[in-house]
Coordinates of C-alpha atoms in Angstrom, one line a residue:
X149 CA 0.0 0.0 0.0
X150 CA 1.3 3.6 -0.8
X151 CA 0.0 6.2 1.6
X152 CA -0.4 10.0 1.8
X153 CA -1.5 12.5 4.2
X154 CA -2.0 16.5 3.1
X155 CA -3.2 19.3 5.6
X156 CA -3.9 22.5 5.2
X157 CA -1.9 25.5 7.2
X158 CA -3.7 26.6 10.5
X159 CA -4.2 30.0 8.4
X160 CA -5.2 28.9 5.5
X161 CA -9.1 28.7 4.4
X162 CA -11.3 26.0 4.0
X163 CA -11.0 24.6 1.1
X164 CA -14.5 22.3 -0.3
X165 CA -14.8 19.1 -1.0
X166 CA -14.4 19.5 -5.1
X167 CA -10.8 21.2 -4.6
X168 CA -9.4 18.4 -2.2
X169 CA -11.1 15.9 -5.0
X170 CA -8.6 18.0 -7.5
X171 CA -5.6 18.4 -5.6
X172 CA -5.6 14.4 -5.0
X173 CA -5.5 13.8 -8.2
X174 CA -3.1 16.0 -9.0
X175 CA -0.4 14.2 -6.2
X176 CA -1.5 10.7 -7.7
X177 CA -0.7 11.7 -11.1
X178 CA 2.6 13.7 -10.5
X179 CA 3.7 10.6 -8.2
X180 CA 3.5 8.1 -10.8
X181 CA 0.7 6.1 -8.8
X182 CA -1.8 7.1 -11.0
X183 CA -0.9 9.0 -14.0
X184 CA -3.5 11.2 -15.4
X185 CA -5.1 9.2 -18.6
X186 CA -3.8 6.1 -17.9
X187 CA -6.7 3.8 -17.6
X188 CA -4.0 1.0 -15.8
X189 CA -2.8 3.7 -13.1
X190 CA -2.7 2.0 -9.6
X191 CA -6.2 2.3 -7.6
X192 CA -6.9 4.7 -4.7
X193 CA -9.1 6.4 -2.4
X194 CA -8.9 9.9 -1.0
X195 CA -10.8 10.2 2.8
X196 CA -11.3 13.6 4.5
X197 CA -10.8 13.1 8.0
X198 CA -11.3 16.5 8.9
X199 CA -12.2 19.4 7.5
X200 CA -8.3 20.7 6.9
X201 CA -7.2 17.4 5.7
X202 CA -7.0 14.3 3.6
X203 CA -5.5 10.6 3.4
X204 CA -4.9 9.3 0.3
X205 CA -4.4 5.7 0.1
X206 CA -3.1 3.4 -3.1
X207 CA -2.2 0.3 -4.3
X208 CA 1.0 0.0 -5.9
X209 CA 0.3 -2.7 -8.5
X210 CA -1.3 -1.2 -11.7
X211 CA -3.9 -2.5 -13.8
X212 CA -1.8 -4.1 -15.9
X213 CA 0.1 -6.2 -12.9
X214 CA 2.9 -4.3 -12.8
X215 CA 4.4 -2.1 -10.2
X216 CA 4.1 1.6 -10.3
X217 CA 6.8 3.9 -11.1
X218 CA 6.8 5.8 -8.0
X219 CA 10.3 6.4 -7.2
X220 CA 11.3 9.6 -6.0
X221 CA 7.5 10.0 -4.6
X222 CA 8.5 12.3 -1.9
X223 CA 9.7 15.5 -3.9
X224 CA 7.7 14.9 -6.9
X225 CA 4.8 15.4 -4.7
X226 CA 6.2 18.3 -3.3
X227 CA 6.8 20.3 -6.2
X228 CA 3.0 19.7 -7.5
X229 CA 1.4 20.7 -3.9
X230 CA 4.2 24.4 -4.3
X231 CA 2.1 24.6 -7.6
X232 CA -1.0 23.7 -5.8
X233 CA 0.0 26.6 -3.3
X234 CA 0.1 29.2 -5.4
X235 CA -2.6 28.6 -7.7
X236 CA -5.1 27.9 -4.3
X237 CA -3.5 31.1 -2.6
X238 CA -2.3 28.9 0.6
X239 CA 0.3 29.9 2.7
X240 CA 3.7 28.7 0.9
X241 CA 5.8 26.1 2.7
X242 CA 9.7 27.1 2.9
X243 CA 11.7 24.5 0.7
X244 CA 14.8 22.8 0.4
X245 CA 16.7 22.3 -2.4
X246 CA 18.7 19.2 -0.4
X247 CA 21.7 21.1 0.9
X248 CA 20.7 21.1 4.5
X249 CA 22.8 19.5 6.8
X250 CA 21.3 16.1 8.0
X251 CA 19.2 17.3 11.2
X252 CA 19.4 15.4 14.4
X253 CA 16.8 12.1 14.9
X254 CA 14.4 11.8 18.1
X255 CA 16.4 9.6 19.5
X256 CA 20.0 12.2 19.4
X257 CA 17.6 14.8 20.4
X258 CA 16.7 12.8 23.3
X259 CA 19.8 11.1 24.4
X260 CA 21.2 14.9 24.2
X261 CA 18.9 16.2 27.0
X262 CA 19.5 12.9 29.2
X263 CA 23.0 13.8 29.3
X264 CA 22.4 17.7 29.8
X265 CA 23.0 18.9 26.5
X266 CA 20.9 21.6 24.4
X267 CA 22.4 20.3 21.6
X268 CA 22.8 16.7 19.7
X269 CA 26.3 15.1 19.2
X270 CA 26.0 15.8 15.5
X271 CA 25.5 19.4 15.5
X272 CA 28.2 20.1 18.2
X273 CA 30.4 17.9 16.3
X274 CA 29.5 19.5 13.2
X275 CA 30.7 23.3 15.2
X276 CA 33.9 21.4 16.2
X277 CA 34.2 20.5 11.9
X278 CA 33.8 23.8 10.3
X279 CA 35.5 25.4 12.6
X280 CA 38.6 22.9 12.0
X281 CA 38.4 23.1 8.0
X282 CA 38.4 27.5 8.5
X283 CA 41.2 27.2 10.9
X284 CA 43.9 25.1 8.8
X285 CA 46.1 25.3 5.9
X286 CA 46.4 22.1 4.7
X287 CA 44.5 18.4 5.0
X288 CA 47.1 17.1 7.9
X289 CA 46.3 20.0 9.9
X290 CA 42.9 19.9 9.8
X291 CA 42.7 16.1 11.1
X292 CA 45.8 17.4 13.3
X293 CA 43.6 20.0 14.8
X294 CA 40.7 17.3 15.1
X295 CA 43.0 14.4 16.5
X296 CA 44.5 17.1 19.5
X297 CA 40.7 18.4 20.5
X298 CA 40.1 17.3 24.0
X299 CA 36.6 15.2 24.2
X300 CA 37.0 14.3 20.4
X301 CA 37.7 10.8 18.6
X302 CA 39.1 10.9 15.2
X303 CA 39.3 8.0 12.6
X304 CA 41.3 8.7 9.7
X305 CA 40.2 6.2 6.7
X306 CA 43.5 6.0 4.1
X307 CA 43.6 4.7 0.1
X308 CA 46.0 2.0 -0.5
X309 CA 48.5 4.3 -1.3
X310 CA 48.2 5.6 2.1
X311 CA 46.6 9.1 1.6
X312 CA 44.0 10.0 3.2
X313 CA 40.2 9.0 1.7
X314 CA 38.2 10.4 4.4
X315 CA 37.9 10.6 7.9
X316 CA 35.1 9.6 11.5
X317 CA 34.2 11.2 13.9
X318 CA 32.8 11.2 17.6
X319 CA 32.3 12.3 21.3
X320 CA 34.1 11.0 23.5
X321 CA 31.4 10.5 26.1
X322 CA 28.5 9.9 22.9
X323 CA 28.6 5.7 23.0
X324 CA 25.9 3.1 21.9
X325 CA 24.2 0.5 23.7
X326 CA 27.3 -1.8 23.3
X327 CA 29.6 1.1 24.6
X328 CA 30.9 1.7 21.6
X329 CA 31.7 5.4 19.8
X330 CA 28.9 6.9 18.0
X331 CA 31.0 7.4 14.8
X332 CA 29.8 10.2 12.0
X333 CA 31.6 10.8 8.6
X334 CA 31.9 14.3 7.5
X335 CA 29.3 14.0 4.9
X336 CA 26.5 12.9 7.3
X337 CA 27.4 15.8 9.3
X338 CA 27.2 18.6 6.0
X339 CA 27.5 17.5 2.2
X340 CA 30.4 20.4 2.6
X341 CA 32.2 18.8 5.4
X342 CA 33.9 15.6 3.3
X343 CA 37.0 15.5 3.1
X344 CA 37.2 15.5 -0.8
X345 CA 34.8 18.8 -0.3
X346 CA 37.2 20.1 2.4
X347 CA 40.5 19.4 0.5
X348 CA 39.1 21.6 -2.6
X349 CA 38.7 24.7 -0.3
X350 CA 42.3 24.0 1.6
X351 CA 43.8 24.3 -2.0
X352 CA 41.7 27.0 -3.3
X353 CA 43.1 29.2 -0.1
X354 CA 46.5 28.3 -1.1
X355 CA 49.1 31.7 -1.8
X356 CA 52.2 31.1 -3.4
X357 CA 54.8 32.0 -0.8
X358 CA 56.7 34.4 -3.7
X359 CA 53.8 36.0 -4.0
X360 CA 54.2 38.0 -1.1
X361 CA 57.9 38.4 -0.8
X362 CA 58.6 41.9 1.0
X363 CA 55.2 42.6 1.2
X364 CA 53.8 44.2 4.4
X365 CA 50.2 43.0 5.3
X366 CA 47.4 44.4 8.0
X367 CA 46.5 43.1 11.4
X368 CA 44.3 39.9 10.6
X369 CA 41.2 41.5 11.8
X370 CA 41.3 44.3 9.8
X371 CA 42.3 42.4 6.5
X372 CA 38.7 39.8 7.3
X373 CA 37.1 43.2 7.5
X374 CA 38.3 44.6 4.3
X375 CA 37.1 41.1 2.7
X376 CA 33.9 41.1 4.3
X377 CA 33.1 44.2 3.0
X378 CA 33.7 43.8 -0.5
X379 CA 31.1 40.5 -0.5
X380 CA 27.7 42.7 -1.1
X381 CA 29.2 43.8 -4.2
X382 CA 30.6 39.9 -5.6
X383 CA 26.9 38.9 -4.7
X384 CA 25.7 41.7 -6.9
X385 CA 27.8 40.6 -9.8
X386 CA 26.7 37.9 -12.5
X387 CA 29.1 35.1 -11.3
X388 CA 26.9 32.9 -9.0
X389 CA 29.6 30.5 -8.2
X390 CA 31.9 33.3 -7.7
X391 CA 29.3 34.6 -5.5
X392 CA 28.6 31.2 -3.8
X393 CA 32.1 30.7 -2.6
X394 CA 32.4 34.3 -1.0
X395 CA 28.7 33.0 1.2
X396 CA 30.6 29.7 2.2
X397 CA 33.7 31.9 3.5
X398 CA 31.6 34.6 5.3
X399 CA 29.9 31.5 7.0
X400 CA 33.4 30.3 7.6
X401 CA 34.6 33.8 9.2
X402 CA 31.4 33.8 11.7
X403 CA 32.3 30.6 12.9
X404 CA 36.2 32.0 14.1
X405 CA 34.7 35.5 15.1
X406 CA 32.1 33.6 17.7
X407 CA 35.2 31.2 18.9
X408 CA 37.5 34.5 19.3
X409 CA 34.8 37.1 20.5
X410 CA 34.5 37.8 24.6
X411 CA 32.6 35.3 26.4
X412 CA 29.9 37.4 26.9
X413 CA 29.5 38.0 23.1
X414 CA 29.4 34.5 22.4
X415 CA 25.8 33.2 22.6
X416 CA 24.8 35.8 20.1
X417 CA 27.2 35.4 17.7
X418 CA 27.4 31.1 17.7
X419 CA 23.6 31.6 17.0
X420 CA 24.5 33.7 14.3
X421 CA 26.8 31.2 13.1
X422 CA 24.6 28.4 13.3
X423 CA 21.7 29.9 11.7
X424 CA 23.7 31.3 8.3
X425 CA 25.3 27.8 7.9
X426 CA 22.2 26.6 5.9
X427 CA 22.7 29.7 4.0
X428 CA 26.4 29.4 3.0
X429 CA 25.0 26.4 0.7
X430 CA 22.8 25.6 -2.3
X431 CA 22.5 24.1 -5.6
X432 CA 25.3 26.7 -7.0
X433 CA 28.5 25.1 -7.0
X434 CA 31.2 27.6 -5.7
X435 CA 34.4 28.1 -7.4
X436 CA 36.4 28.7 -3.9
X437 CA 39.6 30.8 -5.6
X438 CA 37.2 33.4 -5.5
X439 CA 36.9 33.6 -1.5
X440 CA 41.1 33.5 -0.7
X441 CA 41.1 36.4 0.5
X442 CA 38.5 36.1 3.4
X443 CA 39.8 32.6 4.1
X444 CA 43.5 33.8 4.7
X445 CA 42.7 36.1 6.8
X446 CA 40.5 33.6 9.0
X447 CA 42.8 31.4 9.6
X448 CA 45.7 34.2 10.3
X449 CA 42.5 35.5 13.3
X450 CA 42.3 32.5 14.5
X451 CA 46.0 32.3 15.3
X452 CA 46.2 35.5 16.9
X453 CA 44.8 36.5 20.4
X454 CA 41.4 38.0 20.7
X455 CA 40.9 41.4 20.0
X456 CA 40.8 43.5 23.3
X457 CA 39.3 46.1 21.0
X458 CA 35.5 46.2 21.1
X459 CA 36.0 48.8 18.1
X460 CA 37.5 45.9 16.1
X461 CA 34.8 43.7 16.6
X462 CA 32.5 46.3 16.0
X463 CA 33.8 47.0 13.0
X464 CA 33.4 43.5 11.1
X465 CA 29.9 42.8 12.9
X466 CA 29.0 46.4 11.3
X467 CA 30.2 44.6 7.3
X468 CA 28.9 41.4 8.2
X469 CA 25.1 42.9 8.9
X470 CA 25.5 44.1 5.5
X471 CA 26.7 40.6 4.0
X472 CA 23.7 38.9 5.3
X473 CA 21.1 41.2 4.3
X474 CA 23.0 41.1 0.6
X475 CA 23.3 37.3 1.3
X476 CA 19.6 37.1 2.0
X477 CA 18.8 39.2 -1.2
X478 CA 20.6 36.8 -3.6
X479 CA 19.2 33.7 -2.3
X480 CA 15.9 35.5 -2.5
X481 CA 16.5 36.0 -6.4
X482 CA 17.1 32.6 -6.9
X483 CA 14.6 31.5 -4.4
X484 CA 16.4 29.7 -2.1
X485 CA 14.0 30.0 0.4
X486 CA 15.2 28.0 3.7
X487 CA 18.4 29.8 2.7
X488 CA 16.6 33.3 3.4
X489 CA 14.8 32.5 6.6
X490 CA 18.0 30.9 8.1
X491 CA 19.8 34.7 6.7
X492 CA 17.0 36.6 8.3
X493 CA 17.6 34.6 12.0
X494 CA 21.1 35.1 11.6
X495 CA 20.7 38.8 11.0
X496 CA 18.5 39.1 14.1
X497 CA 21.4 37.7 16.1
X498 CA 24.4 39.5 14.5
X499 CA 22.1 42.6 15.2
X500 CA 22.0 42.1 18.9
X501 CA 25.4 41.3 19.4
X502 CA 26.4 44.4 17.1
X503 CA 24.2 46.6 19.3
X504 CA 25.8 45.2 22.4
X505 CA 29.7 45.4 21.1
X506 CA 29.7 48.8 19.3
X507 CA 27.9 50.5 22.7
X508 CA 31.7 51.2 24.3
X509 CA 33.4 52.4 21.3
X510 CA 30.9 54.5 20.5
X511 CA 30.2 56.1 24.0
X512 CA 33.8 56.7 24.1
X513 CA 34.3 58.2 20.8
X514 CA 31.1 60.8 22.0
X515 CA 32.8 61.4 25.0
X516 CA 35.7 63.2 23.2
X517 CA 33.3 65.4 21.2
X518 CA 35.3 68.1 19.2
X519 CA 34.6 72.1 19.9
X520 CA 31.0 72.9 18.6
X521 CA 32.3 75.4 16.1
X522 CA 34.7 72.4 14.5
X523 CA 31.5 69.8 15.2
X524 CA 29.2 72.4 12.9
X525 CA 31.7 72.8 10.2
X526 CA 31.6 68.7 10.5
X527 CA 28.0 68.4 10.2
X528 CA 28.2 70.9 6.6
X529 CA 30.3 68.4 5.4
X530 CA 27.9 65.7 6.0
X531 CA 25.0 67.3 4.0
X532 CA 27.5 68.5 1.3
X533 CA 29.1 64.7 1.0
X534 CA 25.2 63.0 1.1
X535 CA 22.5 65.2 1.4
X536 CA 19.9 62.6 0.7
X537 CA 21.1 60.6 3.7
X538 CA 22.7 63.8 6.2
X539 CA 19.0 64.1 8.1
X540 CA 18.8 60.4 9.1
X541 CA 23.1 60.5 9.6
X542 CA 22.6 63.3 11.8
X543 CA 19.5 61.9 13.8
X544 CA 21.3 58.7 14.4
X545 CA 22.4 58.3 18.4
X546 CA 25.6 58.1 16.9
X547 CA 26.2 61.3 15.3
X548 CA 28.5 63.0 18.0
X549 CA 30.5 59.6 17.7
X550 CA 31.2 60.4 14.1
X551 CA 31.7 64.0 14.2
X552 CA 34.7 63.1 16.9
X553 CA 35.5 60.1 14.7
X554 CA 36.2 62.3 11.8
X555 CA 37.8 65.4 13.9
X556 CA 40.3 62.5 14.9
X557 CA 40.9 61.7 11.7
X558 CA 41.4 65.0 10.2
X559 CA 43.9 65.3 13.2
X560 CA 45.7 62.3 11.7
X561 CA 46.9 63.5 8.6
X562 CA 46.3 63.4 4.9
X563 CA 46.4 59.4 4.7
X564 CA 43.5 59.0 7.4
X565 CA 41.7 62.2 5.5
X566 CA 41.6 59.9 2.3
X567 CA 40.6 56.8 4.3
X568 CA 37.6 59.3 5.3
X569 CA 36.8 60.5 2.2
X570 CA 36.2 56.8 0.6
X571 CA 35.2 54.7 3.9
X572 CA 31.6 55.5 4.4
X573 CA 30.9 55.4 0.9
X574 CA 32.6 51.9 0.5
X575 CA 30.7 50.8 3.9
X576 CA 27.2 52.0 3.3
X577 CA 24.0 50.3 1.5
X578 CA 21.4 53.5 1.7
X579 CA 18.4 51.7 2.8
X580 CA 19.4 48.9 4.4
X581 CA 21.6 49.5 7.5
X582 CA 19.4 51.0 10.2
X583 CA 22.5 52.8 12.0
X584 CA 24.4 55.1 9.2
X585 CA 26.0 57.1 11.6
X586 CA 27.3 54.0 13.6
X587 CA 28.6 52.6 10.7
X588 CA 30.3 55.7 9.4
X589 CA 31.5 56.4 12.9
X590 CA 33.8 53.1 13.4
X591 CA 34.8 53.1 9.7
X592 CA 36.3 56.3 10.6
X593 CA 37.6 55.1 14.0
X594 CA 39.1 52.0 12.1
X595 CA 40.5 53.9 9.5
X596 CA 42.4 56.0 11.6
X597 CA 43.6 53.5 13.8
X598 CA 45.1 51.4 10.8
X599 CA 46.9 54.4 9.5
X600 CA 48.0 55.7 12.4
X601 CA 48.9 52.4 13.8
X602 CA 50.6 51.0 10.4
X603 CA 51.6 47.2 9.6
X604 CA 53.6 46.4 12.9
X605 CA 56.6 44.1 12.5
X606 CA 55.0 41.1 14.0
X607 CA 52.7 41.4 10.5
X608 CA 55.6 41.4 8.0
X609 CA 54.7 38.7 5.3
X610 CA 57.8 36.4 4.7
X611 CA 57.3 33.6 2.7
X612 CA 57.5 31.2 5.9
X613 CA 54.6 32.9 7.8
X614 CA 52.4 32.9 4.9
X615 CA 52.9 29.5 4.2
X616 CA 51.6 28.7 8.1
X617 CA 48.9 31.6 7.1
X618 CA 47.7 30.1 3.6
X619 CA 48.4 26.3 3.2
X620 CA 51.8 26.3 1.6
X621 CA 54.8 24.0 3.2
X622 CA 56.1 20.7 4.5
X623 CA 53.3 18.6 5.8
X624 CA 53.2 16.0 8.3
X625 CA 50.8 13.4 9.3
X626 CA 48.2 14.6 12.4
X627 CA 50.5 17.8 12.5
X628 CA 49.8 20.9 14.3
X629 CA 51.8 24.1 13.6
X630 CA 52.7 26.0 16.8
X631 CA 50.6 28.8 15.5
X632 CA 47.4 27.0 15.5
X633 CA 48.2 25.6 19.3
X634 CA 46.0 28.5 20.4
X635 CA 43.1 26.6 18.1
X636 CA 43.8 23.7 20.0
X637 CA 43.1 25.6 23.3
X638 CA 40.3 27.2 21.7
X639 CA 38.3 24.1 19.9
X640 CA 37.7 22.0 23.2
X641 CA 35.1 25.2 23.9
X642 CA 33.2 24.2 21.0
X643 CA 32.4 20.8 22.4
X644 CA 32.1 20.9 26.3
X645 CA 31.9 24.6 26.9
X646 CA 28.1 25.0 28.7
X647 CA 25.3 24.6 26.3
X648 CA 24.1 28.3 26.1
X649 CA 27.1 28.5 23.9
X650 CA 24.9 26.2 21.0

């Protein structure tokens, strides 16, 4: 027997007999059970049980004695009842397009809050994963990094030849009825998290180490900003795989900002993480040479100790707001709809913990308010630069912030006066960011502080730290670079830290 059950939406209205008679039909016939004009389809019977649904049930031997061609039943269905949506006017049901991440069964769930966990093994393990594949340079690393996580078990499956083919995973406390590990590959935790998947983006963020010879480069933080900011524009361009891999580093650069961010910052911003993984995929393949950039200077922040700055936080929460809301636009063009809703809940998060980080820097930077005569000549210049935007600028809490931001700035010479000039143009998308002034205000405070703080020593690009930076030099098997020792330190939080963390 082949059996169906459709129900209406709590909202949605009533629908009569006649139009449950059609859409019945219509599943049978897109299902293959009984095709519409076949006089052998399979038999069935629709019964209304109530009045907001309907159980259709079928044979599935047709009338010629053979078996129905129903394979695939599931999503065949699905696409005719988003047809039947629209053309009925009932409330549309957000689809996948089979990206998701495997969710957690009833019985994880459950075994999860026996042992006093908010979360299922899988989805912590998955946290302890991507943040793992963002943090190394090459494929012994990342199962180096995996291998030295406290609370973690790591099975490394090898070809003949002796590479390495793929890899399990588990919790150390997670066992089965016999005691045994709970094992997961990486694809049953994301279709991204393979290792074959994994490997391509290691080698896509390789940089030749000549390529850099006697160049200076900025504080980490500052170059992920720079990158982050640039991605509303690559979504805005025609290359959609181009555009895809800049989403799947963005989603790689959340997960290292809520492992280094203050403790009290890190709620927010791991739900923030969490929610915009579903949107760092879909059917668009990414071509990750596209995303180096970003993914360099992820795996530099996660190396380096975490910013006692709340202005450099503030900063790249203040670009990534603007990522997700571009981010949710371009799935929304292609309509990738569980990828928008999971954009939209990340942006509520990133939007609280943006409010809560950018407070200080901002109540400082008010504090040191310049003269009122220098303050007017300021606000002139703000309805001279953008006089459709200076009202809603200048009504924005943070306006004394940015008239002291850019007093500072004029104060810092002609370097930090150009940084000014191009900043909160290259920062701003008019209409969508409900803080102008705030964002203009710790553009200007970063600005100045890069220029006037330079490329310190310690940030000299030699072909040896870019190799441990990028990807490029000697490997060795389960290896661990002493720069990624503070990842070590860092990943155990991931998994046993307490659960508000998830």
């Amino acid at each position: 027997m082949w059996h169906c059950s459709l129900r209406a939406a709590p909202g949605d209205r009533l629908l009569d007999d006649g139009e449950w008679a059609d859409i019945s039909r219509r599943v049978v016939a897109a299902t293959g059970i009984a095709p519409a004009d076949d006089p052998d389809g399979c038999r069935w019977i629709a019964v209304r049980h109530a009045p907001d649904h309907i159980h259709i049930a079928a044979t599935k031997v047709r009338g010629d004695l053979r078996s129905a061609r129903h394979w695939n039943d599931y999503l065949t269905a699905d696409r005719e009842l988003a047809a039947v949506e629209k053309e009925y006017g009932l409330q549309r049901v957000i689809r996948g397009d089979r990206t998701a991440a495997k969710q957690p069964h009833r019985a994880e769930q459950e075994k999860a809050l026996r042992n006093g966990q908010a979360k299922a093994a899988r989805e912590r393990l998955r946290t302890v994963v991507r943040i793992a594949a963002a943090a190394a340079t090459d494929t012994e690393e990342f199962l180096g990094l995996l291998t030295h996580t406290k609370g973690v078990l790591v099975e490394v499956l090898h070809f003949p030849s002796g590479e390495p083919r793929g890899y399990k995973i588990a919790l150390e406390n997670d066992r089965n009825a016999k005691a045994e590990p709970v094992w997961f590959s990486g694809s049953t935790l994301a279709p991204d998290l393979s290792l074959p998947k994994i490997q391509s983006r290691l080698a896509a963020a390789e940089v030749p180490a000549s390529a850099a010879e006697g160049r200076l480069r900025p504080h980490p933080w500052h170059q992920a900003t720079a990158a982050t900011e640039r991605i509303p524009h690559h979504l805005d361009q025609p290359n959609a795989e181009a555009a895809q891999a800049h989403l799947a580093a963005f989603g790689e650069a959340l997960d290292a900002v809520a492992l280094t961010a203050p403790p009290n910052m890190r709620t927010e911003l791991r739900s923030a993480a969490s929610a915009f993984e579903r949107a760092t995929r879909s059917r668009v393949r990414a071509e990750h040479h596209h995303a180096r950039a970003l993914r360099c200077a992820v795996k530099a922040m996660l190396r380096e100790p975490a910013p006692k700055d709340g202005a450099t936080l503030a900063m790249f929460l203040d670009a990534a707001l603007l990522v997700v809301i571009a981010a949710a636009r371009w799935h929304d063009r292609r309509e990738h709809e569980q990828q928008v809703a999971a954009a939209h809940k990340s942006l509520l998060h990133l939007q609280a913990a943006n409010d809560h980080t950018a407070a200080t820097p901002l109540l400082l930077l008010g504090q040191r308010r310049p003269p009122q005569n220098l303050a007017d000549q300021y606000v002139r210049l703000i309805r001279q630069a953008a006089p459709a935007h200076a009202d809603q600028i200048l009504a924005d809490s943070a306006s004394q912030a940015l008239t002291t931001a850019l007093a500072e700035a004029e104060a810092a010479g002609p370097a930090a006066a150009g940084s000014r000039r191009t900043s909160p143009r290259r920062r701003t998308l008019p209409g969508t960011h409900p803080h102008v002034a705030r964002t203009s205000a710790l553009a200007e405070a970063g600005s100045q502080s890069t220029s006037s703080g330079g490329t310190s020593s310690q940030h000299r690009t030699t072909p040896r730290a870019l190799a441990r930076t990028c990807g490029d030099g000697p490997t060795h098997h389960s290896r661990v670079s002493p720069s990624a020792e503070v990842i070590v330190q860092r990943l155990p939080l991931s998994v046993n830290e307490s659960t508000a963390l998830f």
